[in-house]
Coordinates of C-alpha atoms in Angstrom, one line a residue:
Chain A
M1 CA 85.7 22.5 8.3
V2 CA 83.9 21.2 11.0
A3 CA 80.8 23.3 11.9
V4 CA 80.4 23.0 15.7
V5 CA 76.2 23.4 16.3
R6 CA 75.0 25.5 19.5
F7 CA 72.0 25.2 20.6
P8 CA 70.9 27.9 24.0
G9 CA 71.8 25.1 27.3
T10 CA 75.0 24.0 24.9
L11 CA 78.4 23.8 27.2
D12 CA 81.1 21.9 25.4
H13 CA 81.2 24.1 22.3
D14 CA 84.9 25.9 23.2
S15 CA 86.0 22.6 24.1
A16 CA 84.7 20.4 20.6
A17 CA 86.5 23.4 18.4
R18 CA 89.8 23.2 20.5
A19 CA 89.7 19.3 19.5
V20 CA 89.4 20.2 15.8
Q21 CA 91.7 22.1 16.1
A22 CA 94.2 20.1 18.1
A23 CA 93.2 17.5 15.5
G24 CA 94.4 20.3 12.4
G25 CA 91.3 21.0 11.4
T26 CA 90.0 25.3 11.8
A27 CA 85.9 24.8 13.5
T28 CA 83.0 27.3 13.1
G29 CA 79.8 27.5 15.1
A30 CA 76.3 26.9 14.0
W31 CA 73.8 28.5 15.6
H32 CA 70.0 26.9 16.2
Q33 CA 68.1 29.1 14.5
D34 CA 70.1 28.4 11.2
T35 CA 68.4 27.0 8.3
E36 CA 71.7 26.1 6.5
L37 CA 75.1 25.1 8.1
P38 CA 77.9 27.5 7.3
A39 CA 79.2 28.1 3.8
G40 CA 82.4 25.0 3.7
T41 CA 81.1 23.1 6.4
T42 CA 82.5 19.1 5.0
A43 CA 81.7 17.6 9.3
V44 CA 79.5 19.0 12.1
V45 CA 80.1 18.1 15.8
I46 CA 76.9 18.5 17.8
P47 CA 78.5 19.0 21.2
G48 CA 77.6 18.3 25.0
G49 CA 75.5 20.2 27.1
F50 CA 72.2 20.5 28.3
S51 CA 70.3 21.9 25.5
Y52 CA 67.5 23.3 26.6
G53 CA 67.9 22.2 30.2
D54 CA 66.9 19.3 29.5
H55 CA 63.5 19.8 29.6
L56 CA 61.0 16.9 28.5
R57 CA 63.7 14.4 27.5
P58 CA 67.0 15.0 26.3
G59 CA 67.8 16.6 23.3
A60 CA 64.2 16.2 23.0
I61 CA 63.4 19.9 22.2
A62 CA 66.7 20.4 20.7
S63 CA 66.4 18.1 17.9
R64 CA 63.0 19.5 16.3
S65 CA 65.4 22.5 15.8
P66 CA 66.2 24.4 12.2
I67 CA 69.4 23.4 12.1
M68 CA 68.6 19.6 12.4
D69 CA 67.1 20.7 8.8
A70 CA 69.9 21.7 7.9
I71 CA 72.3 18.6 9.8
R72 CA 69.4 15.7 7.9
R73 CA 70.4 17.4 4.4
H74 CA 74.4 16.8 5.2
A75 CA 73.9 13.0 6.3
D76 CA 71.7 12.0 4.1
A77 CA 74.3 13.1 1.7
G78 CA 76.6 11.3 3.2
G79 CA 78.8 13.7 5.4
L80 CA 79.8 13.1 8.7
V81 CA 78.2 14.0 12.0
L82 CA 79.6 13.7 15.6
G83 CA 77.2 13.8 18.4
I84 CA 78.3 13.8 22.0
C85 CA 76.6 13.3 24.6
N86 CA 73.5 16.1 24.7
G87 CA 74.8 15.8 21.0
F88 CA 73.9 11.5 20.5
Q89 CA 70.5 11.9 22.9
V90 CA 69.7 14.8 19.9
L91 CA 70.9 12.6 17.1
C92 CA 68.8 10.0 18.8
E93 CA 65.8 12.0 19.5
A94 CA 66.1 13.4 15.9
G95 CA 65.6 9.8 14.1
L96 CA 69.4 10.3 12.9
L97 CA 70.2 7.7 15.3
P98 CA 68.1 4.4 16.8
G99 CA 67.2 4.3 20.3
V100 CA 67.5 6.8 23.2
L101 CA 69.0 7.6 26.6
R102 CA 67.6 6.8 29.0
T103 CA 68.4 8.2 32.9
N104 CA 71.7 6.0 34.0
A105 CA 70.9 3.3 36.4
T106 CA 72.5 4.8 39.4
T107 CA 70.3 8.0 39.1
S108 CA 73.2 10.2 39.6
F109 CA 75.6 11.9 37.7
V110 CA 78.6 9.9 36.3
C111 CA 82.0 11.4 35.8
R112 CA 85.4 9.2 35.7
Q113 CA 87.6 8.1 33.6
M114 CA 86.1 5.0 31.1
T115 CA 88.1 2.1 28.9
L116 CA 86.3 2.3 25.7
E117 CA 85.6 -0.6 23.4
V118 CA 86.2 -0.2 19.8
I119 CA 83.7 -2.6 18.7
D120 CA 83.2 -1.5 15.1
H121 CA 86.3 -0.8 13.2
D122 CA 84.4 -0.1 9.7
T123 CA 83.1 3.6 10.5
P124 CA 84.6 6.6 8.4
F125 CA 85.2 7.6 12.6
T126 CA 86.9 4.5 13.8
Q127 CA 88.9 3.4 11.1
G128 CA 92.7 3.4 12.2
L129 CA 91.5 3.6 15.8
T130 CA 93.3 1.0 18.4
D131 CA 90.5 -1.2 19.8
T132 CA 90.8 1.2 23.3
L133 CA 90.4 4.0 24.3
S134 CA 90.9 6.3 27.3
I135 CA 87.8 8.5 27.2
P136 CA 85.5 10.4 30.3
I137 CA 81.6 10.3 30.2
K138 CA 80.4 12.7 32.9
N139 CA 76.4 12.7 32.2
H140 CA 72.8 11.9 34.0
D141 CA 71.0 10.7 30.9
G142 CA 73.8 8.6 29.2
A143 CA 72.1 5.0 29.3
W144 CA 71.4 3.4 25.9
F145 CA 68.3 2.1 25.3
G146 CA 67.5 0.5 22.1
D147 CA 67.0 -3.1 20.4
P148 CA 71.0 -4.0 19.6
T149 CA 70.0 -6.5 17.3
T150 CA 69.5 -4.3 14.0
A151 CA 71.1 -1.2 15.7
R152 CA 74.9 -0.9 15.4
I153 CA 77.1 -0.9 18.3
V154 CA 80.5 1.2 17.6
L155 CA 81.8 1.6 20.7
G156 CA 80.9 -0.3 24.3
Y157 CA 82.1 0.1 28.0
G158 CA 82.8 -4.0 28.0
H159 CA 82.1 -5.4 31.3
E160 CA 81.3 -2.4 33.6
N161 CA 78.6 -0.5 31.8
P162 CA 78.8 2.1 34.6
L163 CA 75.1 4.0 32.9
G164 CA 73.0 0.7 32.6
S165 CA 73.1 1.0 28.5
V166 CA 71.6 -2.0 26.5
A167 CA 74.7 -4.2 25.0
S168 CA 77.0 -1.9 27.6
A169 CA 76.3 0.4 24.6
A170 CA 79.0 3.6 24.3
G171 CA 78.4 4.5 21.0
V172 CA 76.0 3.9 18.3
A173 CA 76.5 4.5 14.2
N174 CA 73.2 4.9 11.9
Q175 CA 73.9 1.5 9.5
A176 CA 75.6 3.6 6.8
G177 CA 77.9 4.7 9.6
N178 CA 78.6 8.3 8.6
V179 CA 76.3 9.5 11.6
L180 CA 78.4 8.7 14.9
G181 CA 76.7 9.2 18.1
L182 CA 78.5 8.7 21.2
M183 CA 77.9 9.6 25.6
P184 CA 81.9 9.2 26.3
H185 CA 83.5 12.9 25.5
P186 CA 86.3 12.7 23.4
E187 CA 86.6 16.5 23.3
E188 CA 88.4 15.7 26.8
A189 CA 91.1 13.7 26.0
V190 CA 92.8 15.3 23.5
D191 CA 96.0 16.8 25.4
P192 CA 98.2 14.9 27.7
L193 CA 97.8 17.2 29.9
L194 CA 93.9 15.6 30.2
G195 CA 96.0 12.0 30.2
S196 CA 94.5 11.2 27.5
V197 CA 94.9 12.4 23.9
D198 CA 92.5 8.7 22.5
G199 CA 89.9 11.5 21.5
L200 CA 91.5 12.9 19.1
G201 CA 91.3 10.3 16.5
L202 CA 87.5 10.9 16.3
F203 CA 88.0 14.6 15.3
R204 CA 90.7 13.6 13.3
A205 CA 88.1 11.7 10.9
L206 CA 85.9 14.8 11.2
V207 CA 89.4 17.3 10.1
R208 CA 89.4 14.2 6.8
A209 CA 86.0 14.5 5.5
Chain B
M1 CA 38.8 26.8 26.0
T2 CA 39.7 22.8 26.4
R3 CA 42.1 21.9 29.1
V4 CA 44.4 18.3 27.8
V5 CA 45.5 16.3 30.3
V6 CA 48.6 14.4 29.0
T7 CA 50.2 11.8 31.1
V8 CA 53.7 10.2 29.9
M9 CA 54.7 7.3 31.6
P10 CA 57.5 4.5 31.0
R11 CA 56.5 1.6 29.3
E12 CA 55.5 -1.6 30.9
G13 CA 58.8 -3.6 30.7
V14 CA 60.9 -0.7 31.1
L15 CA 63.5 0.2 34.4
D16 CA 62.7 3.1 36.0
P17 CA 65.1 4.1 38.5
Q18 CA 63.7 7.3 39.5
G19 CA 60.8 5.3 40.5
Q20 CA 62.9 2.4 42.5
A21 CA 64.2 4.5 44.2
V22 CA 61.8 6.6 45.1
Q23 CA 60.0 3.4 45.8
G24 CA 63.3 2.4 48.2
A25 CA 62.7 5.7 50.0
L26 CA 59.2 4.7 50.8
G27 CA 60.3 1.9 51.6
R28 CA 63.5 3.5 54.6
L29 CA 60.0 6.1 56.2
G30 CA 58.2 1.9 57.4
F31 CA 55.8 2.2 53.7
A32 CA 55.2 -1.2 54.4
G33 CA 54.1 -3.0 50.9
V34 CA 55.1 -0.9 48.4
T35 CA 55.2 -3.7 44.9
D36 CA 56.1 -0.7 42.9
V37 CA 56.6 2.6 41.7
R38 CA 56.4 4.5 38.5
L39 CA 57.5 8.0 37.7
G40 CA 55.7 9.6 35.0
R41 CA 54.6 12.7 33.5
R42 CA 51.6 14.7 33.6
I43 CA 51.5 18.0 31.1
E44 CA 48.5 20.1 31.1
L45 CA 47.2 21.9 27.7
E46 CA 45.1 24.6 27.1
L47 CA 43.7 24.6 23.7
D48 CA 41.7 27.1 21.3
G49 CA 40.0 24.9 18.2
P50 CA 38.5 22.2 16.3
D51 CA 39.0 18.6 18.1
P52 CA 42.0 19.3 20.7
L53 CA 42.0 15.5 21.6
A54 CA 43.4 14.3 18.0
T55 CA 45.7 17.6 18.5
A56 CA 47.3 16.3 21.9
Q57 CA 47.4 12.7 20.5
Q58 CA 49.8 14.4 17.2
M59 CA 52.1 16.2 20.0
C60 CA 52.5 13.3 21.8
E61 CA 53.3 11.5 18.8
R62 CA 55.5 14.2 17.7
L63 CA 57.5 15.8 20.5
L64 CA 55.3 14.6 24.1
A65 CA 56.7 11.4 24.3
N66 CA 58.8 8.8 23.1
A67 CA 57.1 5.7 21.8
L68 CA 60.3 3.7 22.5
I69 CA 60.4 4.1 26.4
E70 CA 56.6 5.8 26.9
D71 CA 53.1 5.3 27.0
F72 CA 50.6 8.1 26.7
S73 CA 47.1 8.5 27.1
V74 CA 45.1 12.0 26.6
A75 CA 41.9 13.3 28.2
L76 CA 39.8 16.4 28.4
E77 CA 39.4 17.6 31.2
D78 CA 36.1 19.7 33.0

């Protein structure tokens, strides 16, 4: 069962739960004040939105919530954690992923379909994925900033780099590969009606876990 | 009660797109000679208890600033 975490200001939890179902799994909710993940949790999604109104820094306040200690224990035990958009920001602020997400170089909200390059196929999330994925981005603070020589950059925007990320990074994993954060929204690419089903693979990985 | 002022600024060498946008706008308003603008944050804390400066320093390290991209300073306000 995949736990979908909610903070005050999370927006994309329903879409993420639907994506889990589209990938053949079952989703359940986890609340930011919970000190444990729901019984039977096998994988975790931190969905997008604007937790705590993006106050201070995106993801900063959410990253200090009680549920994050439970997510850290889950990750330390090898469990899969997928952070999408604000979820990526939360994981970086929590120190579960390297680097930080900064305001886009455009200083604007960017919403468009992107072709992502799968740079690293050796994580539980990206095993067996095609080399490119059509998945949309929609964010204001999505420029990853970190050390590309030590971080495990799993997904990239290629030569386009629409947000101004270091090394054109779109998604970054921890060294073990069981925690992945990405700014693009795979939950918005799980149905032909949405123009792409390329996001399903990441959710199938969660369901397999 | 002591008032501590925390100043958080983008680190030197880290791109500050907001500062650049403000710099561009000032130029369009006719202000010549603006060679750099950097945008930061001022946080005012009202603190009880001993050693408010050290406490504010810990708050910066644990939450108020992200050392990867930001520098901070703490000061007592008269």
